Amino acid sequence: MIFHIPWIYVPVRNVLAIWHQLTKYEIPELTKPSVIMRDRGRVEEIIRNMHRAGPGALQVISDFDMTLTRFAFNGKRCPTSHNILDNSSLISEECTSKLANLLSHYYPIEIDNSLSVEEKVPHMVEWWTRAHDLLVQQRIKKDQLAKAVRESDAMLRDGYEVFFGSLKDHSIPLLIFSAGLGDILEEVIKHNGVFHPNIRVFSNYMEFDENGVLCSFKGQLIHTFNKREGALLNPDQFEQLQDRPNILLLGDSMGDLTMADGVQNVQNILRIGYLNDKVEERRDAYVGSYDIVLVKDETLDVPNAILNYITEGK
Ligand code: TMP
Ligand code: MG
């Protein structure tokens, strides 16, 4: 029978193979050694769907600390938005040391693979509450925040100009969900000259008194593992984004995986996770949950390449 003639099979198989490897040629960054994918075929299918729908159907939902910012530079840890303040001259030495003690106690709990999210949550609430109480005692002035950021070692990941620039150029909304400090992270983005109008930030914002002195924190506390609630509790913020059914999600914590839960009618979601620390212990959990895992990758090369492919010629 004709279907049994091998020469028919060969070209068909070749065509399928070429189709399957399309993104390998279009997006060579996906072959970087830092990239791990549980299901390459599925990733390619999602990216192809997003390319077909174009930038008008896309939104980017991202974490900030250790996702848009570098985890380390020249072998030295980079600060989170909290750390920028903790290590600045706006804080007394005693307070800096208390905040460092909190970090060394609670951070290992945050990233402990043997604990469930439910077990971690009370510790995270305790950490954030204690840290924010300490900050409020320091009478920090609003007009000194920019200086603290300028003098810090905070760095956006390599390739940030292309990332922020291409989202702006294609009018793709960038939603930043951060358990860090909103006032500080905005300063980091402004300091790097990329705080474009397509950016919206959900984070812990400071309340200042009439003298511009920090007196409390606004609204519900956001910690690493309740970003999902934040998204669900803010349906108005997502309303105008409901017509963008494709989501590129960037995170570095398991808590970041649910950041897009407030968006309805999602058609395609691609979750990219930065695995910065405790790689061996956490690799399996990350590969099981994120579509693309970037291991000790300090760049935005992969998200940039995917965005470039999606927006190509549009
Ligand atoms: P996020 O990146 O998920 O938004 O979380 C913010 C990070 O901030 C999280 O990894 C813990 C860290 N953090 C500090 O470094 N210092 C602090 O005082 C607190 C409360 C959190
Ligand atoms: Mg983070």
PDB file of C-alpha atoms in Angstrom, residues 28-300:
ATOM      1  CA  PRO A  28      18.258  30.066  19.860  1.00  0.00           C
ATOM      2  CA  GLU A  29      18.323  31.460  23.429  1.00  0.00           C
ATOM      3  CA  LEU A  30      16.139  28.475  24.404  1.00  0.00           C
ATOM      4  CA  THR A  31      19.170  26.252  23.847  1.00  0.00           C
ATOM      5  CA  LYS A  32      21.273  28.139  26.434  1.00  0.00           C
ATOM      6  CA  PRO A  33      22.698  25.762  29.068  1.00  0.00           C
ATOM      7  CA  SER A  34      20.835  27.707  31.779  1.00  0.00           C
ATOM      8  CA  VAL A  35      17.457  26.747  30.258  1.00  0.00           C
ATOM      9  CA  ILE A  36      15.486  23.715  31.475  1.00  0.00           C
ATOM     10  CA  MET A  37      12.076  22.814  30.080  1.00  0.00           C
ATOM     11  CA  ARG A  38       9.802  20.044  31.335  1.00  0.00           C
ATOM     12  CA  ASP A  39       8.037  19.876  27.973  1.00  0.00           C
ATOM     13  CA  ARG A  40       9.785  21.663  25.129  1.00  0.00           C
ATOM     14  CA  GLY A  41       7.008  20.848  22.633  1.00  0.00           C
ATOM     15  CA  ARG A  42       4.388  22.463  24.857  1.00  0.00           C
ATOM     16  CA  VAL A  43       6.562  25.577  25.355  1.00  0.00           C
ATOM     17  CA  GLU A  44       6.966  25.881  21.591  1.00  0.00           C
ATOM     18  CA  GLU A  45       3.231  25.469  21.061  1.00  0.00           C
ATOM     19  CA  ILE A  46       2.439  28.236  23.587  1.00  0.00           C
ATOM     20  CA  ILE A  47       4.995  30.598  22.054  1.00  0.00           C
ATOM     21  CA  ARG A  48       3.670  29.898  18.569  1.00  0.00           C
ATOM     22  CA  ASN A  49       0.100  30.612  19.738  1.00  0.00           C
ATOM     23  CA  MET A  50       1.286  33.881  21.265  1.00  0.00           C
ATOM     24  CA  HIS A  51       3.119  34.820  18.056  1.00  0.00           C
ATOM     25  CA  ARG A  52      -0.030  34.169  16.043  1.00  0.00           C
ATOM     26  CA  ALA A  53      -2.173  36.324  18.364  1.00  0.00           C
ATOM     27  CA  GLY A  54       0.460  39.095  18.412  1.00  0.00           C
ATOM     28  CA  PRO A  55       1.434  41.737  20.973  1.00  0.00           C
ATOM     29  CA  GLY A  56      -2.135  43.116  21.199  1.00  0.00           C
ATOM     30  CA  ALA A  57      -3.218  39.933  22.990  1.00  0.00           C
ATOM     31  CA  LEU A  58      -0.266  39.836  25.380  1.00  0.00           C
ATOM     32  CA  GLN A  59       0.389  41.077  28.906  1.00  0.00           C
ATOM     33  CA  VAL A  60       3.429  40.479  31.072  1.00  0.00           C
ATOM     34  CA  ILE A  61       2.997  39.784  34.778  1.00  0.00           C
ATOM     35  CA  SER A  62       6.245  39.836  36.704  1.00  0.00           C
ATOM     36  CA  ASP A  63       7.707  39.677  40.167  1.00  0.00           C
ATOM     37  CA  PHE A  64      10.355  42.325  40.918  1.00  0.00           C
ATOM     38  CA  ASP A  65      13.010  41.296  43.459  1.00  0.00           C
ATOM     39  CA  MET A  66      15.400  38.681  42.082  1.00  0.00           C
ATOM     40  CA  THR A  67      13.307  38.395  38.902  1.00  0.00           C
ATOM     41  CA  LEU A  68      13.699  41.784  37.225  1.00  0.00           C
ATOM     42  CA  THR A  69      16.686  42.535  39.444  1.00  0.00           C
ATOM     43  CA  ARG A  70      19.926  40.565  39.562  1.00  0.00           C
ATOM     44  CA  PHE A  71      20.428  37.979  42.300  1.00  0.00           C
ATOM     45  CA  ALA A  72      24.214  38.426  42.312  1.00  0.00           C
ATOM     46  CA  PHE A  73      26.962  40.412  40.639  1.00  0.00           C
ATOM     47  CA  ASN A  74      30.654  39.448  40.715  1.00  0.00           C
ATOM     48  CA  GLY A  75      29.867  36.736  43.256  1.00  0.00           C
ATOM     49  CA  LYS A  76      28.168  39.161  45.656  1.00  0.00           C
ATOM     50  CA  ARG A  77      24.433  39.073  46.460  1.00  0.00           C
ATOM     51  CA  CYS A  78      22.437  42.023  45.154  1.00  0.00           C
ATOM     52  CA  PRO A  79      19.868  43.657  47.435  1.00  0.00           C
ATOM     53  CA  THR A  80      16.095  43.190  47.407  1.00  0.00           C
ATOM     54  CA  SER A  81      14.025  46.379  47.642  1.00  0.00           C
ATOM     55  CA  HIS A  82      13.848  45.826  51.425  1.00  0.00           C
ATOM     56  CA  ASN A  83      17.624  45.319  51.617  1.00  0.00           C
ATOM     57  CA  ILE A  84      18.245  48.609  49.778  1.00  0.00           C
ATOM     58  CA  LEU A  85      16.664  50.421  52.694  1.00  0.00           C
ATOM     59  CA  ASP A  86      17.988  48.060  55.380  1.00  0.00           C
ATOM     60  CA  ASN A  87      21.582  48.753  54.335  1.00  0.00           C
ATOM     61  CA  SER A  88      21.194  52.475  53.694  1.00  0.00           C
ATOM     62  CA  SER A  89      22.283  55.414  55.809  1.00  0.00           C
ATOM     63  CA  LEU A  90      18.595  56.148  56.501  1.00  0.00           C
ATOM     64  CA  ILE A  91      18.561  53.324  59.063  1.00  0.00           C
ATOM     65  CA  SER A  92      20.425  53.172  62.377  1.00  0.00           C
ATOM     66  CA  GLU A  93      23.141  50.536  62.765  1.00  0.00           C
ATOM     67  CA  GLU A  94      21.085  48.804  65.426  1.00  0.00           C
ATOM     68  CA  CYS A  95      18.077  48.583  63.140  1.00  0.00           C
ATOM     69  CA  THR A  96      20.211  47.327  60.234  1.00  0.00           C
ATOM     70  CA  SER A  97      21.477  44.531  62.424  1.00  0.00           C
ATOM     71  CA  LYS A  98      17.952  43.625  63.639  1.00  0.00           C
ATOM     72  CA  LEU A  99      16.732  43.500  60.021  1.00  0.00           C
ATOM     73  CA  ALA A 100      19.723  41.331  59.062  1.00  0.00           C
ATOM     74  CA  ASN A 101      18.837  38.941  61.895  1.00  0.00           C
ATOM     75  CA  LEU A 102      15.278  38.717  60.632  1.00  0.00           C
ATOM     76  CA  LEU A 103      16.590  37.952  57.139  1.00  0.00           C
ATOM     77  CA  SER A 104      18.892  35.185  58.331  1.00  0.00           C
ATOM     78  CA  HIS A 105      16.069  33.624  60.334  1.00  0.00           C
ATOM     79  CA  TYR A 106      13.190  33.885  57.857  1.00  0.00           C
ATOM     80  CA  TYR A 107      14.816  33.673  54.382  1.00  0.00           C
ATOM     81  CA  PRO A 108      15.795  29.997  54.880  1.00  0.00           C
ATOM     82  CA  ILE A 109      12.146  29.320  55.765  1.00  0.00           C
ATOM     83  CA  GLU A 110      10.975  31.154  52.617  1.00  0.00           C
ATOM     84  CA  ILE A 111      13.053  28.894  50.363  1.00  0.00           C
ATOM     85  CA  ASP A 112      12.820  25.654  52.401  1.00  0.00           C
ATOM     86  CA  ASN A 113      11.663  22.962  50.017  1.00  0.00           C
ATOM     87  CA  SER A 114      10.548  20.660  52.819  1.00  0.00           C
ATOM     88  CA  LEU A 115       7.858  23.058  54.076  1.00  0.00           C
ATOM     89  CA  SER A 116       4.463  23.600  52.455  1.00  0.00           C
ATOM     90  CA  VAL A 117       3.225  27.087  51.541  1.00  0.00           C
ATOM     91  CA  GLU A 118       0.647  26.802  54.370  1.00  0.00           C
ATOM     92  CA  GLU A 119       3.442  26.129  56.843  1.00  0.00           C
ATOM     93  CA  LYS A 120       5.493  29.069  55.539  1.00  0.00           C
ATOM     94  CA  VAL A 121       2.752  31.714  55.486  1.00  0.00           C
ATOM     95  CA  PRO A 122       2.608  32.518  59.256  1.00  0.00           C
ATOM     96  CA  HIS A 123       6.396  32.956  59.264  1.00  0.00           C
ATOM     97  CA  MET A 124       6.256  35.283  56.266  1.00  0.00           C
ATOM     98  CA  VAL A 125       3.517  37.413  57.863  1.00  0.00           C
ATOM     99  CA  GLU A 126       5.648  37.607  61.019  1.00  0.00           C
ATOM    100  CA  TRP A 127       8.772  38.573  59.015  1.00  0.00           C
ATOM    101  CA  TRP A 128       7.085  41.323  56.995  1.00  0.00           C
ATOM    102  CA  THR A 129       5.231  42.696  60.040  1.00  0.00           C
ATOM    103  CA  ARG A 130       8.366  42.845  62.184  1.00  0.00           C
ATOM    104  CA  ALA A 131      10.461  44.365  59.368  1.00  0.00           C
ATOM    105  CA  HIS A 132       7.858  47.022  58.539  1.00  0.00           C
ATOM    106  CA  ASP A 133       7.457  47.907  62.243  1.00  0.00           C
ATOM    107  CA  LEU A 134      11.215  48.417  62.490  1.00  0.00           C
ATOM    108  CA  LEU A 135      11.254  50.594  59.353  1.00  0.00           C
ATOM    109  CA  VAL A 136       8.427  52.773  60.670  1.00  0.00           C
ATOM    110  CA  GLN A 137      10.444  53.453  63.858  1.00  0.00           C
ATOM    111  CA  GLN A 138      13.254  54.933  61.737  1.00  0.00           C
ATOM    112  CA  ARG A 139      11.424  58.113  60.683  1.00  0.00           C
ATOM    113  CA  ILE A 140      12.492  57.641  57.061  1.00  0.00           C
ATOM    114  CA  LYS A 141      11.876  60.660  54.846  1.00  0.00           C
ATOM    115  CA  LYS A 142      10.227  60.232  51.444  1.00  0.00           C
ATOM    116  CA  ASP A 143      12.645  62.601  49.715  1.00  0.00           C
ATOM    117  CA  GLN A 144      15.631  60.466  50.787  1.00  0.00           C
ATOM    118  CA  LEU A 145      14.509  57.243  49.101  1.00  0.00           C
ATOM    119  CA  ALA A 146      15.932  58.095  45.676  1.00  0.00           C
ATOM    120  CA  LYS A 147      19.370  58.712  47.216  1.00  0.00           C
ATOM    121  CA  ALA A 148      19.262  55.353  49.041  1.00  0.00           C
ATOM    122  CA  VAL A 149      18.532  53.641  45.717  1.00  0.00           C
ATOM    123  CA  ARG A 150      21.291  55.552  43.876  1.00  0.00           C
ATOM    124  CA  GLU A 151      23.823  54.523  46.498  1.00  0.00           C
ATOM    125  CA  SER A 152      22.750  50.857  46.599  1.00  0.00           C
ATOM    126  CA  ASP A 153      24.079  47.835  44.672  1.00  0.00           C
ATOM    127  CA  ALA A 154      20.663  47.073  43.161  1.00  0.00           C
ATOM    128  CA  MET A 155      20.836  46.165  39.467  1.00  0.00           C
ATOM    129  CA  LEU A 156      18.184  45.287  36.939  1.00  0.00           C
ATOM    130  CA  ARG A 157      19.050  42.105  35.034  1.00  0.00           C
ATOM    131  CA  ASP A 158      21.220  42.400  31.928  1.00  0.00           C
ATOM    132  CA  GLY A 159      19.059  43.163  28.914  1.00  0.00           C
ATOM    133  CA  TYR A 160      16.618  45.283  30.915  1.00  0.00           C
ATOM    134  CA  GLU A 161      16.695  48.190  28.398  1.00  0.00           C
ATOM    135  CA  VAL A 162      15.497  45.862  25.622  1.00  0.00           C
ATOM    136  CA  PHE A 163      12.890  44.238  27.904  1.00  0.00           C
ATOM    137  CA  PHE A 164      11.289  47.468  29.181  1.00  0.00           C
ATOM    138  CA  GLY A 165      11.764  49.203  25.808  1.00  0.00           C
ATOM    139  CA  SER A 166      10.124  46.520  23.713  1.00  0.00           C
ATOM    140  CA  LEU A 167       7.127  46.256  26.063  1.00  0.00           C
ATOM    141  CA  LYS A 168       6.705  50.025  25.814  1.00  0.00           C
ATOM    142  CA  ASP A 169       7.155  50.110  22.026  1.00  0.00           C
ATOM    143  CA  HIS A 170       4.476  47.445  21.525  1.00  0.00           C
ATOM    144  CA  SER A 171       2.150  48.887  24.208  1.00  0.00           C
ATOM    145  CA  ILE A 172       2.240  45.612  26.134  1.00  0.00           C
ATOM    146  CA  PRO A 173       1.169  46.135  29.776  1.00  0.00           C
ATOM    147  CA  LEU A 174       3.733  45.150  32.381  1.00  0.00           C
ATOM    148  CA  LEU A 175       2.193  44.340  35.761  1.00  0.00           C
ATOM    149  CA  ILE A 176       4.664  44.057  38.579  1.00  0.00           C
ATOM    150  CA  PHE A 177       3.495  42.087  41.614  1.00  0.00           C
ATOM    151  CA  SER A 178       5.976  42.562  44.402  1.00  0.00           C
ATOM    152  CA  ALA A 179       6.137  41.666  48.057  1.00  0.00           C
ATOM    153  CA  GLY A 180       8.969  44.184  48.261  1.00  0.00           C
ATOM    154  CA  LEU A 181       8.644  47.932  48.805  1.00  0.00           C
ATOM    155  CA  GLY A 182       6.720  49.697  46.042  1.00  0.00           C
ATOM    156  CA  ASP A 183       8.256  53.141  46.672  1.00  0.00           C
ATOM    157  CA  ILE A 184      11.757  51.690  46.451  1.00  0.00           C
ATOM    158  CA  LEU A 185      11.251  49.475  43.434  1.00  0.00           C
ATOM    159  CA  GLU A 186       9.707  52.368  41.492  1.00  0.00           C
ATOM    160  CA  GLU A 187      12.850  54.357  42.281  1.00  0.00           C
ATOM    161  CA  VAL A 188      15.044  51.499  41.014  1.00  0.00           C
ATOM    162  CA  ILE A 189      13.154  51.415  37.714  1.00  0.00           C
ATOM    163  CA  LYS A 190      13.190  55.243  37.433  1.00  0.00           C
ATOM    164  CA  HIS A 191      16.884  55.389  38.296  1.00  0.00           C
ATOM    165  CA  ASN A 192      17.510  53.095  35.311  1.00  0.00           C
ATOM    166  CA  GLY A 193      15.357  55.316  33.090  1.00  0.00           C
ATOM    167  CA  VAL A 194      12.778  52.687  32.147  1.00  0.00           C
ATOM    168  CA  PHE A 195       9.671  53.565  34.180  1.00  0.00           C
ATOM    169  CA  HIS A 196       7.420  53.740  31.122  1.00  0.00           C
ATOM    170  CA  PRO A 197       3.652  54.437  31.166  1.00  0.00           C
ATOM    171  CA  ASN A 198       2.732  50.791  30.390  1.00  0.00           C
ATOM    172  CA  ILE A 199       3.938  49.724  33.882  1.00  0.00           C
ATOM    173  CA  ARG A 200       1.603  49.101  36.831  1.00  0.00           C
ATOM    174  CA  VAL A 201       2.872  48.067  40.247  1.00  0.00           C
ATOM    175  CA  PHE A 202       1.083  46.153  43.044  1.00  0.00           C
ATOM    176  CA  SER A 203       3.267  46.214  46.111  1.00  0.00           C
ATOM    177  CA  ASN A 204       3.699  47.381  49.710  1.00  0.00           C
ATOM    178  CA  TYR A 205       3.519  51.168  49.602  1.00  0.00           C
ATOM    179  CA  MET A 206       4.577  53.511  52.376  1.00  0.00           C
ATOM    180  CA  GLU A 207       2.299  56.046  54.047  1.00  0.00           C
ATOM    181  CA  PHE A 208       3.961  59.376  54.891  1.00  0.00           C
ATOM    182  CA  ASP A 209       2.775  61.994  57.390  1.00  0.00           C
ATOM    183  CA  GLU A 210       2.435  65.717  56.598  1.00  0.00           C
ATOM    184  CA  ASN A 211       6.196  66.138  57.110  1.00  0.00           C
ATOM    185  CA  GLY A 212       6.990  63.434  54.555  1.00  0.00           C
ATOM    186  CA  VAL A 213       8.054  60.957  57.253  1.00  0.00           C
ATOM    187  CA  LEU A 214       7.184  57.231  56.973  1.00  0.00           C
ATOM    188  CA  CYS A 215       4.384  56.528  59.475  1.00  0.00           C
ATOM    189  CA  SER A 216       2.835  53.220  58.285  1.00  0.00           C
ATOM    190  CA  PHE A 217       2.229  50.964  55.302  1.00  0.00           C
ATOM    191  CA  LYS A 218      -0.855  51.234  53.085  1.00  0.00           C
ATOM    192  CA  GLY A 219      -3.427  48.509  52.532  1.00  0.00           C
ATOM    193  CA  GLN A 220      -3.095  44.767  52.820  1.00  0.00           C
ATOM    194  CA  LEU A 221       0.385  43.415  53.445  1.00  0.00           C
ATOM    195  CA  ILE A 222       1.809  41.545  50.461  1.00  0.00           C
ATOM    196  CA  HIS A 223       4.290  38.775  51.259  1.00  0.00           C
ATOM    197  CA  THR A 224       5.827  36.126  49.033  1.00  0.00           C
ATOM    198  CA  PHE A 225       2.892  33.722  49.211  1.00  0.00           C
ATOM    199  CA  ASN A 226      -0.260  35.879  49.045  1.00  0.00           C
ATOM    200  CA  LYS A 227       0.205  37.575  45.669  1.00  0.00           C
ATOM    201  CA  ARG A 228      -2.651  35.472  44.331  1.00  0.00           C
ATOM    202  CA  GLU A 229      -5.045  37.044  46.870  1.00  0.00           C
ATOM    203  CA  GLY A 230      -3.801  40.475  45.833  1.00  0.00           C
ATOM    204  CA  ALA A 231      -4.640  39.672  42.235  1.00  0.00           C
ATOM    205  CA  LEU A 232      -8.057  38.284  43.075  1.00  0.00           C
ATOM    206  CA  LEU A 233      -8.889  41.189  45.407  1.00  0.00           C
ATOM    207  CA  ASN A 234      -8.117  43.746  42.692  1.00  0.00           C
ATOM    208  CA  PRO A 235     -10.446  42.754  39.843  1.00  0.00           C
ATOM    209  CA  ASP A 236     -10.762  46.435  38.792  1.00  0.00           C
ATOM    210  CA  GLN A 237      -7.045  46.618  38.140  1.00  0.00           C
ATOM    211  CA  PHE A 238      -7.299  43.617  35.878  1.00  0.00           C
ATOM    212  CA  GLU A 239     -10.502  44.670  34.156  1.00  0.00           C
ATOM    213  CA  GLN A 240      -8.844  46.505  31.275  1.00  0.00           C
ATOM    214  CA  LEU A 241      -6.496  43.577  30.822  1.00  0.00           C
ATOM    215  CA  GLN A 242      -9.229  40.981  30.332  1.00  0.00           C
ATOM    216  CA  ASP A 243      -8.971  41.434  26.556  1.00  0.00           C
ATOM    217  CA  ARG A 244      -5.347  40.280  26.686  1.00  0.00           C
ATOM    218  CA  PRO A 245      -5.689  36.518  27.050  1.00  0.00           C
ATOM    219  CA  ASN A 246      -1.999  35.654  26.647  1.00  0.00           C
ATOM    220  CA  ILE A 247       0.288  35.978  29.639  1.00  0.00           C
ATOM    221  CA  LEU A 248       4.029  35.869  29.993  1.00  0.00           C
ATOM    222  CA  LEU A 249       4.670  35.338  33.704  1.00  0.00           C
ATOM    223  CA  LEU A 250       8.096  35.897  35.257  1.00  0.00           C
ATOM    224  CA  GLY A 251       9.009  34.925  38.806  1.00  0.00           C
ATOM    225  CA  ASP A 252      11.681  33.515  41.069  1.00  0.00           C
ATOM    226  CA  SER A 253       9.630  32.043  43.888  1.00  0.00           C
ATOM    227  CA  MET A 254       7.033  29.282  43.971  1.00  0.00           C
ATOM    228  CA  GLY A 255       4.674  31.996  45.305  1.00  0.00           C
ATOM    229  CA  ASP A 256       4.980  33.836  41.983  1.00  0.00           C
ATOM    230  CA  LEU A 257       3.293  31.017  40.049  1.00  0.00           C
ATOM    231  CA  THR A 258      -0.218  32.188  40.988  1.00  0.00           C
ATOM    232  CA  MET A 259       0.279  35.908  40.231  1.00  0.00           C
ATOM    233  CA  ALA A 260      -1.964  35.714  37.154  1.00  0.00           C
ATOM    234  CA  ASP A 261      -4.896  34.105  38.965  1.00  0.00           C
ATOM    235  CA  GLY A 262      -6.903  37.363  38.815  1.00  0.00           C
ATOM    236  CA  VAL A 263      -7.007  37.307  35.020  1.00  0.00           C
ATOM    237  CA  GLN A 264     -10.048  35.626  33.502  1.00  0.00           C
ATOM    238  CA  ASN A 265     -10.275  33.895  30.136  1.00  0.00           C
ATOM    239  CA  VAL A 266      -6.582  33.115  29.936  1.00  0.00           C
ATOM    240  CA  GLN A 267      -5.831  31.399  26.630  1.00  0.00           C
ATOM    241  CA  ASN A 268      -2.084  30.899  26.851  1.00  0.00           C
ATOM    242  CA  ILE A 269       0.214  31.332  29.802  1.00  0.00           C
ATOM    243  CA  LEU A 270       3.964  30.807  29.736  1.00  0.00           C
ATOM    244  CA  ARG A 271       5.606  30.737  33.165  1.00  0.00           C
ATOM    245  CA  ILE A 272       9.316  31.512  33.301  1.00  0.00           C
ATOM    246  CA  GLY A 273      11.044  30.928  36.644  1.00  0.00           C
ATOM    247  CA  TYR A 274      14.467  32.131  37.724  1.00  0.00           C
ATOM    248  CA  LEU A 275      16.111  29.520  39.938  1.00  0.00           C
ATOM    249  CA  ASN A 276      18.741  31.638  41.671  1.00  0.00           C
ATOM    250  CA  ASP A 277      19.557  29.835  44.888  1.00  0.00           C
ATOM    251  CA  LYS A 278      19.558  26.300  46.377  1.00  0.00           C
ATOM    252  CA  VAL A 279      19.509  24.955  42.840  1.00  0.00           C
ATOM    253  CA  GLU A 280      19.921  21.237  43.546  1.00  0.00           C
ATOM    254  CA  GLU A 281      17.238  21.081  46.252  1.00  0.00           C
ATOM    255  CA  ARG A 282      14.685  23.084  44.274  1.00  0.00           C
ATOM    256  CA  ARG A 283      15.324  22.077  40.647  1.00  0.00           C
ATOM    257  CA  ASP A 284      12.634  19.373  40.483  1.00  0.00           C
ATOM    258  CA  ALA A 285       9.955  21.537  42.092  1.00  0.00           C
ATOM    259  CA  TYR A 286      10.724  24.423  39.707  1.00  0.00           C
ATOM    260  CA  VAL A 287      10.856  22.244  36.601  1.00  0.00           C
ATOM    261  CA  GLY A 288       7.557  20.656  37.671  1.00  0.00           C
ATOM    262  CA  SER A 289       5.843  24.052  38.017  1.00  0.00           C
ATOM    263  CA  TYR A 290       7.468  26.567  35.661  1.00  0.00           C
ATOM    264  CA  ASP A 291       7.360  25.977  31.891  1.00  0.00           C
ATOM    265  CA  ILE A 292      10.864  27.380  31.487  1.00  0.00           C
ATOM    266  CA  VAL A 293      13.396  27.365  34.328  1.00  0.00           C
ATOM    267  CA  LEU A 294      16.436  29.636  34.087  1.00  0.00           C
ATOM    268  CA  VAL A 295      19.194  28.340  36.331  1.00  0.00           C
ATOM    269  CA  LYS A 296      21.585  30.961  37.684  1.00  0.00           C
ATOM    270  CA  ASP A 297      20.878  33.121  34.651  1.00  0.00           C
ATOM    271  CA  GLU A 298      21.387  36.807  35.460  1.00  0.00           C
ATOM    272  CA  THR A 299      19.982  38.016  32.151  1.00  0.00           C
ATOM    273  CA  LEU A 300      16.642  38.784  30.532  1.00  0.00           C
TER     274      LEU A 300
END
